[in-house]
Tab-separated table of C-alpha atoms in Angstrom:
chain	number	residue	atom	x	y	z
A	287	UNK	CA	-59.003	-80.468	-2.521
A	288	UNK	CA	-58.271	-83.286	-0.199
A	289	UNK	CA	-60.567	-86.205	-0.168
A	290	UNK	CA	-61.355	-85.483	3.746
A	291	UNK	CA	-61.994	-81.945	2.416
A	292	UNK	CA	-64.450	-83.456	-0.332
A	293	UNK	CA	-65.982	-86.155	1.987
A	294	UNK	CA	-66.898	-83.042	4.150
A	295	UNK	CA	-68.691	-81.090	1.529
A	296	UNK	CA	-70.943	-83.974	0.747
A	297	UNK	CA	-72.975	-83.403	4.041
A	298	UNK	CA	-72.247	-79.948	4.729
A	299	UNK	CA	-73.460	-79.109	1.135
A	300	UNK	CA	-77.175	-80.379	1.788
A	301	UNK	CA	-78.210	-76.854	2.285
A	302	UNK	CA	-75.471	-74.995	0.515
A	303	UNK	CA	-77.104	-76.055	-3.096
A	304	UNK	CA	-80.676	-75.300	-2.397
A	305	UNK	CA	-80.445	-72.806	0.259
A	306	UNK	CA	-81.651	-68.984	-0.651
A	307	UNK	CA	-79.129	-67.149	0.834
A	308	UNK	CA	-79.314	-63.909	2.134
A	309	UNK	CA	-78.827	-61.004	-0.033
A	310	UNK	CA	-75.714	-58.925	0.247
A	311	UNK	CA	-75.612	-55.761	1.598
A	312	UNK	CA	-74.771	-52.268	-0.682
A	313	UNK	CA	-73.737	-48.989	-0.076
A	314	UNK	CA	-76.249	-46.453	-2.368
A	315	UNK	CA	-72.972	-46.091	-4.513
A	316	UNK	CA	-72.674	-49.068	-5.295
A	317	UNK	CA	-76.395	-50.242	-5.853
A	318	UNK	CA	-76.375	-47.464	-8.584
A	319	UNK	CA	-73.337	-48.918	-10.136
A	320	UNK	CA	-73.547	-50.433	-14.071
A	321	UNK	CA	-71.016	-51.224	-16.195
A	322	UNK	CA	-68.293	-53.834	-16.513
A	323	UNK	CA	-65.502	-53.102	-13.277
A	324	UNK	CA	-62.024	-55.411	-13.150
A	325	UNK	CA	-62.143	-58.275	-10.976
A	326	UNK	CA	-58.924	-60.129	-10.003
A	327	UNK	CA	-58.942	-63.832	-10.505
A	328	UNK	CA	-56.556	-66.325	-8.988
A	329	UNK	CA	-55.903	-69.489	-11.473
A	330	UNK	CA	-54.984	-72.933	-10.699
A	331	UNK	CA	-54.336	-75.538	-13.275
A	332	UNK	CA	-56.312	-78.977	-12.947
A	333	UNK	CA	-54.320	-81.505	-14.797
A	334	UNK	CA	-56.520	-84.971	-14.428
A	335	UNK	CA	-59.522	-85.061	-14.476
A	336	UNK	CA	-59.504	-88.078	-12.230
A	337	UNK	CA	-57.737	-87.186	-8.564
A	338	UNK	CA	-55.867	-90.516	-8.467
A	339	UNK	CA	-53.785	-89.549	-11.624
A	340	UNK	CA	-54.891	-91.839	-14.727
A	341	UNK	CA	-52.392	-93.121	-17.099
A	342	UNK	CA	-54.826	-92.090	-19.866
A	343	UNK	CA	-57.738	-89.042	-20.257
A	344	UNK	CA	-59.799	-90.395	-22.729
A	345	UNK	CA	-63.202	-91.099	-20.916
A	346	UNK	CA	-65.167	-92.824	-23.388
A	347	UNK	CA	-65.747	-90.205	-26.497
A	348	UNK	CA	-64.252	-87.653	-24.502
A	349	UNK	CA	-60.743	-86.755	-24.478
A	350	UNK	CA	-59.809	-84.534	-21.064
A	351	UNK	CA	-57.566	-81.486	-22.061
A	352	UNK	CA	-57.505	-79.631	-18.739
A	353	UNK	CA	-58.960	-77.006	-16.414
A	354	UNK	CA	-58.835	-74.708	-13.926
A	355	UNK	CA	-59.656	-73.902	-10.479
A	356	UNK	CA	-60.599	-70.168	-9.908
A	357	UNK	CA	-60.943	-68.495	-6.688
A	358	UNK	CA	-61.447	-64.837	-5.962
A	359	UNK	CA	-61.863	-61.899	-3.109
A	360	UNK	CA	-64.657	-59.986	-5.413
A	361	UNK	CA	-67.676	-59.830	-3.458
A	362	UNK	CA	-69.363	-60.358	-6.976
A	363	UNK	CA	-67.256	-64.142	-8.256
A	364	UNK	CA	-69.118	-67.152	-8.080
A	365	UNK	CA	-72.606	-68.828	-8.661
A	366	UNK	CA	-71.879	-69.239	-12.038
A	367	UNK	CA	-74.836	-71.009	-13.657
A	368	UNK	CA	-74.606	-70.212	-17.628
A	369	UNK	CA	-71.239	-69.859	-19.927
A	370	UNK	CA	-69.904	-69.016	-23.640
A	371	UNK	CA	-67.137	-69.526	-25.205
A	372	UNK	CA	-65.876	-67.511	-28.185
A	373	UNK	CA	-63.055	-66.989	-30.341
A	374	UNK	CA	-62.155	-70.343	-30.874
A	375	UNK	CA	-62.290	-70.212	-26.624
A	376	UNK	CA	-59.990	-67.847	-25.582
A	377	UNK	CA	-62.599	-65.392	-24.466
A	378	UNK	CA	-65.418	-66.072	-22.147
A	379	UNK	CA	-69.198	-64.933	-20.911
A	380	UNK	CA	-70.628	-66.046	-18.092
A	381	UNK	CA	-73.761	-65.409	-15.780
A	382	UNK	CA	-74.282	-65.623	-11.968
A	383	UNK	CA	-77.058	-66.599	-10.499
A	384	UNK	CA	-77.264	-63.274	-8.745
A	385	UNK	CA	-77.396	-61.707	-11.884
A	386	UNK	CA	-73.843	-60.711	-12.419
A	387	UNK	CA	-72.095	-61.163	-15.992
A	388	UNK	CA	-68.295	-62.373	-15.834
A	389	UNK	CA	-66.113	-61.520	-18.919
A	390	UNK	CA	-62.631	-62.606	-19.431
A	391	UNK	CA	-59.789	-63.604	-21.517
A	392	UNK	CA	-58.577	-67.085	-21.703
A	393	UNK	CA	-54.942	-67.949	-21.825
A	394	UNK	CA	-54.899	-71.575	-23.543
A	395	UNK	CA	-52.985	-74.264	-25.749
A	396	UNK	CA	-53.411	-74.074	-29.277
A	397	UNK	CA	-55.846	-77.152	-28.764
A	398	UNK	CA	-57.822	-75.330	-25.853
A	399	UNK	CA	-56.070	-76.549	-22.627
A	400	UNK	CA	-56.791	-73.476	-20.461
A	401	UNK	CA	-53.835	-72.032	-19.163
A	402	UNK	CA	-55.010	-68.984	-17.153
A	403	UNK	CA	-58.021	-66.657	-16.924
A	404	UNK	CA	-57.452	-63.158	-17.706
A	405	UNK	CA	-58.670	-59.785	-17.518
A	406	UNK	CA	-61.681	-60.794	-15.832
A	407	UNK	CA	-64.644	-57.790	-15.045
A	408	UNK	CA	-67.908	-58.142	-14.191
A	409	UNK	CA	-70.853	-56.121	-14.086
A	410	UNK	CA	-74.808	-56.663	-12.988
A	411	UNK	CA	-77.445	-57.437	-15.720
A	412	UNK	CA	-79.787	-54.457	-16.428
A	413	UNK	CA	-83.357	-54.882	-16.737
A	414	UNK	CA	-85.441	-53.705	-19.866
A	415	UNK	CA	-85.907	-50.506	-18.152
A	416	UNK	CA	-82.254	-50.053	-16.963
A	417	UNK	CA	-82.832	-51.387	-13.502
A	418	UNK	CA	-80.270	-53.956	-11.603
A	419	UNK	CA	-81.806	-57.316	-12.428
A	420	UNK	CA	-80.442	-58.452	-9.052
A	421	UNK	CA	-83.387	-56.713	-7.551
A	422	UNK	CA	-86.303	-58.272	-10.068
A	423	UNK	CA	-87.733	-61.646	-9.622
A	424	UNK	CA	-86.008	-62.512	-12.974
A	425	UNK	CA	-82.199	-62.292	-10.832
A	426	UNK	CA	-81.830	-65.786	-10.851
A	427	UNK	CA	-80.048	-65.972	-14.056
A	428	UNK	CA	-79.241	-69.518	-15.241
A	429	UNK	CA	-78.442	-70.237	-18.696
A	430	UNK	CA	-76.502	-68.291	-21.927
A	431	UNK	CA	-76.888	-69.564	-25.903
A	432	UNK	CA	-76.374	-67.519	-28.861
A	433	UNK	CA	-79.309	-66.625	-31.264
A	434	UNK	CA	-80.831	-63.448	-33.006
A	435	UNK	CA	-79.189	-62.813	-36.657
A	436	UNK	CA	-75.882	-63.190	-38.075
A	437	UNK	CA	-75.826	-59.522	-38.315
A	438	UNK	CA	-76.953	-59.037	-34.993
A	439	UNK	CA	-76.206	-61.967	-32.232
A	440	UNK	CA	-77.993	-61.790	-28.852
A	441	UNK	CA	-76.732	-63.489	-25.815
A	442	UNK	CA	-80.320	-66.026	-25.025
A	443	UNK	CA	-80.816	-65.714	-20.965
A	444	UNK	CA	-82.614	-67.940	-19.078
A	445	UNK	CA	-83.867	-67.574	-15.593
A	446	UNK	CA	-85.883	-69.144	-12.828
A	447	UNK	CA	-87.785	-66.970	-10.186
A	448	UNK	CA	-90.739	-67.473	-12.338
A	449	UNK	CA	-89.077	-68.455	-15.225
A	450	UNK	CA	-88.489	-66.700	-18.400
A	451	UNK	CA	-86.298	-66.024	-21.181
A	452	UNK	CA	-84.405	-62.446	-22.014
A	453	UNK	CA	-81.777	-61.648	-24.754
A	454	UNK	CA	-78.792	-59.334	-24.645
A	455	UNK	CA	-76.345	-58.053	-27.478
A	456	UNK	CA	-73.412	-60.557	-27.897
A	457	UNK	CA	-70.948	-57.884	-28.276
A	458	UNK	CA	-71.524	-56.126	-24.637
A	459	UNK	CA	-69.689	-53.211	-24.685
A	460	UNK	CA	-70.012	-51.448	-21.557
A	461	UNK	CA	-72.094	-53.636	-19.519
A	462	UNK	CA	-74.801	-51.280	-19.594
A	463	UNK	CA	-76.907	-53.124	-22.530
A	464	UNK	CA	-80.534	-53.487	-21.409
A	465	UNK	CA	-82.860	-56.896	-21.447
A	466	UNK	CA	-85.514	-57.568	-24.214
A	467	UNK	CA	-88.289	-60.136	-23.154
A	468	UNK	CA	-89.102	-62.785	-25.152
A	469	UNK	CA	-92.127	-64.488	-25.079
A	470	UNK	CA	-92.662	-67.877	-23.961
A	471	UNK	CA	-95.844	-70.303	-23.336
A	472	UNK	CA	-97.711	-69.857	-20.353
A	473	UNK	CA	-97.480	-72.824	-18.488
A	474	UNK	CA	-93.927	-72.422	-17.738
A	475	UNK	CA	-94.392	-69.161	-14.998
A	476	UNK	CA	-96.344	-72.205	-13.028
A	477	UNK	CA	-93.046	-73.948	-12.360
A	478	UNK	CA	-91.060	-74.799	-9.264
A	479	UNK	CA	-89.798	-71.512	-8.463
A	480	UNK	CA	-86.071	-73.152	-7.601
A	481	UNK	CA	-86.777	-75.907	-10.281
A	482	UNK	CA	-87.497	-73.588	-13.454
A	483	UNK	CA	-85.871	-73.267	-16.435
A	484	UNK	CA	-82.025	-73.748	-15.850
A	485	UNK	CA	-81.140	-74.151	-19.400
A	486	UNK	CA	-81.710	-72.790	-22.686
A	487	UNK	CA	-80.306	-73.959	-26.256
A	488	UNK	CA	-80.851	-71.799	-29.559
A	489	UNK	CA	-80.975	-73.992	-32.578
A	490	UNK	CA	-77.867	-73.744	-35.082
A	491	UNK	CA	-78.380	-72.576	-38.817
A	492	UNK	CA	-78.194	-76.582	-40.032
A	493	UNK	CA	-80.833	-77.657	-37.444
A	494	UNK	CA	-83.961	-78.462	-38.475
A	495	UNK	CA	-85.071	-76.465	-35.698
A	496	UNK	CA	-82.870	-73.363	-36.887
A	497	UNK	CA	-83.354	-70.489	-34.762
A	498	UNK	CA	-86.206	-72.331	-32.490
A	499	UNK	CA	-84.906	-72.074	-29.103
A	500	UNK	CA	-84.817	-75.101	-27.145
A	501	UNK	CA	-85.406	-74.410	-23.080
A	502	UNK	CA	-85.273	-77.293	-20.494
A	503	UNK	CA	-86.740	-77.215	-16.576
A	504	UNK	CA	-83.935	-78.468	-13.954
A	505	UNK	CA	-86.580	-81.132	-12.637
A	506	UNK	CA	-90.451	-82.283	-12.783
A	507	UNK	CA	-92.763	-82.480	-11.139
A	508	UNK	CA	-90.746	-84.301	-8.440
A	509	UNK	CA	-87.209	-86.369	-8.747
A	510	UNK	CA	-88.975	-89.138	-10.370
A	511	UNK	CA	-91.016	-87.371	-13.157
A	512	UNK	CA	-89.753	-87.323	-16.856
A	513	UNK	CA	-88.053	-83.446	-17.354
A	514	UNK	CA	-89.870	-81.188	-19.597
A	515	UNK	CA	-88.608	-79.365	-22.043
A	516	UNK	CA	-89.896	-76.414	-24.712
A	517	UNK	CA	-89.116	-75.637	-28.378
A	518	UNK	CA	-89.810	-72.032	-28.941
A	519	UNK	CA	-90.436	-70.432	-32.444
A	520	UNK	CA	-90.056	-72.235	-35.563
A	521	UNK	CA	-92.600	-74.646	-37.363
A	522	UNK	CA	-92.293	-77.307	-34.593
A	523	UNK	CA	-92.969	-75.048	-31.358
A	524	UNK	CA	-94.215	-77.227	-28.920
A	525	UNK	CA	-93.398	-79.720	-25.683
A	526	UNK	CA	-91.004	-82.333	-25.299
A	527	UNK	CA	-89.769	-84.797	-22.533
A	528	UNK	CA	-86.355	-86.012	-21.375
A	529	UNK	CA	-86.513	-89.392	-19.869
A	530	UNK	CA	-85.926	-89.179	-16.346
A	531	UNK	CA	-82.542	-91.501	-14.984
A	532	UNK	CA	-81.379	-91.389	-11.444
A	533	UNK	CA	-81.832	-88.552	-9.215
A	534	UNK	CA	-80.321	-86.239	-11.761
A	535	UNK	CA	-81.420	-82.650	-12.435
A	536	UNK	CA	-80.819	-81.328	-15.829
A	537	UNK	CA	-78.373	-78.091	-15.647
A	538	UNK	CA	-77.647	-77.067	-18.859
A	539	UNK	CA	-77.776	-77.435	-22.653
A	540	UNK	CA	-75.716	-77.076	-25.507
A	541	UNK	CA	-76.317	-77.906	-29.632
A	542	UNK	CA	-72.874	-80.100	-30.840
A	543	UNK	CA	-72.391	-79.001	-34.674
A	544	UNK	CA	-73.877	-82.401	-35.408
A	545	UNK	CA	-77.177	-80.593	-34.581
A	546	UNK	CA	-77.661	-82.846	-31.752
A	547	UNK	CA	-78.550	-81.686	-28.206
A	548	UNK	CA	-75.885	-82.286	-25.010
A	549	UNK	CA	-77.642	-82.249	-21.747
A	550	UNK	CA	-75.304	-81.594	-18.322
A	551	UNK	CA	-76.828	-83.133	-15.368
A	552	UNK	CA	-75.569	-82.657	-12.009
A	553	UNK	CA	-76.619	-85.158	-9.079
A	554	UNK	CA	-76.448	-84.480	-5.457
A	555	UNK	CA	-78.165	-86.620	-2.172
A	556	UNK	CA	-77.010	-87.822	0.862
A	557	UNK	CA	-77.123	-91.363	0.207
A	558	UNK	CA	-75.408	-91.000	-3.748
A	559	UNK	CA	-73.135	-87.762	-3.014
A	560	UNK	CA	-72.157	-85.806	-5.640
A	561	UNK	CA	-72.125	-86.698	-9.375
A	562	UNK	CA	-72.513	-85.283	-13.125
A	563	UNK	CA	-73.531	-86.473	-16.376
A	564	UNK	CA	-73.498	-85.632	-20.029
A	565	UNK	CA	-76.276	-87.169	-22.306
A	566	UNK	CA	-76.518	-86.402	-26.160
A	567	UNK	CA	-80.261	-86.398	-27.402
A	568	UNK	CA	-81.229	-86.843	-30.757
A	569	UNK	CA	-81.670	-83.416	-32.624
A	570	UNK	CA	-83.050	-85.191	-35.588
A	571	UNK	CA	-86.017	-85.641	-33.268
A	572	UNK	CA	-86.591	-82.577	-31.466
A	573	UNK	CA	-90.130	-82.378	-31.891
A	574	UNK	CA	-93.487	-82.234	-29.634
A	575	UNK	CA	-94.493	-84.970	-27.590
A	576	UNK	CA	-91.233	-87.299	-28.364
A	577	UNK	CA	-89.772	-88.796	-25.396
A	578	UNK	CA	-85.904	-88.993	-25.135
A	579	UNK	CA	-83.613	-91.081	-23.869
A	580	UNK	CA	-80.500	-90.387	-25.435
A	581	UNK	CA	-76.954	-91.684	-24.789
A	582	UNK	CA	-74.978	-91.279	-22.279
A	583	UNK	CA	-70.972	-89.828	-22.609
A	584	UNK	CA	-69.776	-88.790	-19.300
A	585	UNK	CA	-70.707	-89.942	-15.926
A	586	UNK	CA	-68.741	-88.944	-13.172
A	587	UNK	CA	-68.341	-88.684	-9.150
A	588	UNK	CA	-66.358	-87.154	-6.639
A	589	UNK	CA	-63.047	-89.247	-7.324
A	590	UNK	CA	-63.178	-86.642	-10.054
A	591	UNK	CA	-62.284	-82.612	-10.638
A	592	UNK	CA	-66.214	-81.937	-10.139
A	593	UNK	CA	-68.002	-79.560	-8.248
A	594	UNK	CA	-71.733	-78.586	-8.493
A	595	UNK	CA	-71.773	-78.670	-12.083
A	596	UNK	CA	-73.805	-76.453	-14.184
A	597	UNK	CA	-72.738	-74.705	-17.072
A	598	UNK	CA	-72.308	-75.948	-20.645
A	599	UNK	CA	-70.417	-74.657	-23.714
A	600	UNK	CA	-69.806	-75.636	-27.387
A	601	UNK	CA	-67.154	-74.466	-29.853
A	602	UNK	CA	-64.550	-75.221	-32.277
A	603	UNK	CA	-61.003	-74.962	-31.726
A	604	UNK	CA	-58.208	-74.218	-33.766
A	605	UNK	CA	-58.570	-77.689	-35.204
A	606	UNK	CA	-62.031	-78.351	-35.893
A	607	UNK	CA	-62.154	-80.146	-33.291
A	608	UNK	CA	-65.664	-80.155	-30.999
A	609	UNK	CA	-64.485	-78.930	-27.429
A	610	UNK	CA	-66.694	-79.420	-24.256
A	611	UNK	CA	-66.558	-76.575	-22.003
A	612	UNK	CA	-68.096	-77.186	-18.067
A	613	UNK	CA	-68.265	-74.586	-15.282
A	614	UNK	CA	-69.149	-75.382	-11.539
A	615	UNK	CA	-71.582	-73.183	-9.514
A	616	UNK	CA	-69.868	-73.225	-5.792
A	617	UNK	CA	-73.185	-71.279	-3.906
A	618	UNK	CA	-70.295	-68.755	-2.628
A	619	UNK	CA	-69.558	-71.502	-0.559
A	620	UNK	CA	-65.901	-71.889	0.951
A	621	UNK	CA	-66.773	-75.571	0.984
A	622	UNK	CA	-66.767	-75.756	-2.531
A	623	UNK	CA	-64.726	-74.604	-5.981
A	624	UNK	CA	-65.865	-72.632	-9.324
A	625	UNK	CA	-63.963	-75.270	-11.411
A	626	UNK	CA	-63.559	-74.596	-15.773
A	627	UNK	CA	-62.974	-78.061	-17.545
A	628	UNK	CA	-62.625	-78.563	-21.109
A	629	UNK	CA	-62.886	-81.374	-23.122
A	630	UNK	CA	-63.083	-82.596	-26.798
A	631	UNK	CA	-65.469	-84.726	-28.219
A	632	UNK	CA	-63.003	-87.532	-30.436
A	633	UNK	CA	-66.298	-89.034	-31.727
A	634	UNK	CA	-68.848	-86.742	-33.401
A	635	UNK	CA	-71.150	-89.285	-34.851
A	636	UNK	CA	-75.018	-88.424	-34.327
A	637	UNK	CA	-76.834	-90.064	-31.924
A	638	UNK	CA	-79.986	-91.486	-33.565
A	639	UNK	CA	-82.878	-92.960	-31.283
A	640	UNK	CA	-86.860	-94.061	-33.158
A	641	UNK	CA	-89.519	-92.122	-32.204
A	642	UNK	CA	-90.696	-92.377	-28.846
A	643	UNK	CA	-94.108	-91.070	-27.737
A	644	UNK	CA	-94.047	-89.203	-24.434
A	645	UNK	CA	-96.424	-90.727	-21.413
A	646	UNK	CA	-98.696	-87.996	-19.588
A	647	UNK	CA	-97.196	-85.368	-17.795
A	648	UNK	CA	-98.383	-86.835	-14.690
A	649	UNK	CA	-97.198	-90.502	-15.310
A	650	UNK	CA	-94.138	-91.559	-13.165
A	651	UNK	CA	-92.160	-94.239	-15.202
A	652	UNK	CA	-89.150	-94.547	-12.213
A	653	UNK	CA	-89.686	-96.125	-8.481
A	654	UNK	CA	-92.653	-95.584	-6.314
A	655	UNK	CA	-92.041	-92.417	-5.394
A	656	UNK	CA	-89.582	-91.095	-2.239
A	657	UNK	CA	-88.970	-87.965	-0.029
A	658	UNK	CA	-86.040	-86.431	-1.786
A	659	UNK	CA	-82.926	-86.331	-0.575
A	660	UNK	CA	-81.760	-82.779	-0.967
């Protein structure tokens, strides 16, 4: 993308992030249609993650290993809010936020540079009862983790509408699996119906939290409000905080084997453009009422290979090595680009931060406060 190209989508993308667009239009064929169909994918490598070419791609801990750029004619690519990555990375899930799962094969380097996507398919989410999700108030599918049993995985769904939490079986076979509902407390169906519950961790086996499942709101009450977060199940179910920095919304989490937590944060305004950030939180203190601050790894703006960042994934490669996977949500917007980037962590020391009691929900701890931007 050329930087009058990018300079462009900075004002014409005002509307394009938080603008409900109109639904599409189906045939009674296809509204009736489940089940995984091919989907063609065009792939173009991103070499730098900087657009003026740096001589080196370490960025602080993390060590750039590549991306790439998809684009496709489907009337069903794009929006891609939530993602997994299995198999060491060469296969992939993700989830649309018009409630459309994307599976696919990942051509990469033996350390996880991907190469090419392949033999991509996609197919709507099903309801509990078998109905398209895409016609629910729970379409608005947002975030993907991995929980359930080692004899059974589920694929952990988060959505916003009026926010809630579903699970699906890991292995999807035809694309027909149905939702289960799982419970979750009350007071998060009273959220900002755009603003609700964009990601969703599930606690590994070494976590003290093992199993809970972690679930984070994109925003507060307003910009400048601390962003609350849930721990669901386990001994220390309850309500945390995540300190609020910048006009950042908080798009996704992922658990680093460490057992600490990695937040993605995308920023966009008029007056800062477009940026992203990656903050690890403390997972020896995931626990009610602790406020976190955490550390930040990553901060970057347009003069890099970003888009509207806002999907996070975790795994091992070949190596051992810790590799970052991030996936861009481009609104179906020709303005902007459904970018893949990968990166590995070179420093997987735990980030350790004393405990911090959380203010009151209503207490604003930034600037007096200021009509938002987007």
């Amino acid at each position: 993308m050329k930087l009058s190209r990018r300079t462009l989508l900075v004002g014409a993308a005002t509307s394009a992030i938080t603008a409900v667009t109109a639904p599409l239009t189906f045939g009674i064929c296809e509204a009736q249609q489940s089940g995984f169909q091919p989907m063609k994918v065009r792939s173009k490598q991103i070499n730098f993650f900087k657009f003026s070419a740096a001589q080196s791609e370490q960025y602080g801990p993390l060590l750039f290993l590549g991306g790439l750029e998809l684009s496709s004619s489907h009337r069903h690519f794009g929006g891609y809010s939530g993602l997994l990555t299995l198999k060491n990375g060469s296969n992939i899930i993700a989830v649309s936020d018009r409630g459309h799962w994307l599976r696919a094969r990942l051509s990469q380097s033996a350390r996880g540079k991907p190469l090419k996507l392949l033999e991509a398919e996609t197919a709507p989410l099903l309801g509990s009862k078998g109905q398209l999700l895409k016609r629910t108030s729970r379409a608005d599918t947002e975030g993907l983790s991995i929980g359930g049993s080692p004899s059974s995985p589920r694929i952990v769904v988060s959505h916003e509408g009026k926010g809630g939490l579903m699970s699906y079986p890991l292995h999807l076979k035809t694309g027909e699996e149905r939702a289960k509902h799982l419970l979750i407390p009350k007071e998060i169906r009273g959220l900002a119906r755009n603003k609700s519950l964009e990601s969703v961790a599930v606690a590994p086996p070494t976590s003290p939290l093992s199993g809970a499942i972690i679930t984070i709101a994109e925003r507060g009450k307003s910009l400048e409000h601390n962003r609350p977060a849930w721990i669901i199940g386990g001994p220390q179910a309850g309500k945390f905080w995540i300190q609020q920095q910048g006009n950042y919304d908080i798009t996704d989490a992922a658990f680093l084997p460490n057992g600490d937590l990695l937040i993605l944060e995308r920023l966009f305004s008029l007056s800062e453009g477009i940026g992203m950030r990656l903050r690890q939180l403390d997972g020896s203190n995931l626990r009610p009422d602790h406020l976190h601050t955490g550390k930040t790894l990553l901060t970057a703006d347009f003069s890099y290979q970003i888009d509207n960042m806002e999907a996070l994934s975790i795994h091992r490669n070949a190596y051992g090595e810790t590799v970052l996977s991030l996936m861009s949500d481009d609104n179906r917007s020709f303005l902007q680009r459904t970018v893949l980037l990968r990166f590995v962590l070179t420093n997987e020391e735990p980030f350790r931060e004393p405990f911090k009691r959380a203010p009151e929900e209503a207490k604003i701890i930034a600037k007096p406060r200021r009509k938002p931007t987007r």
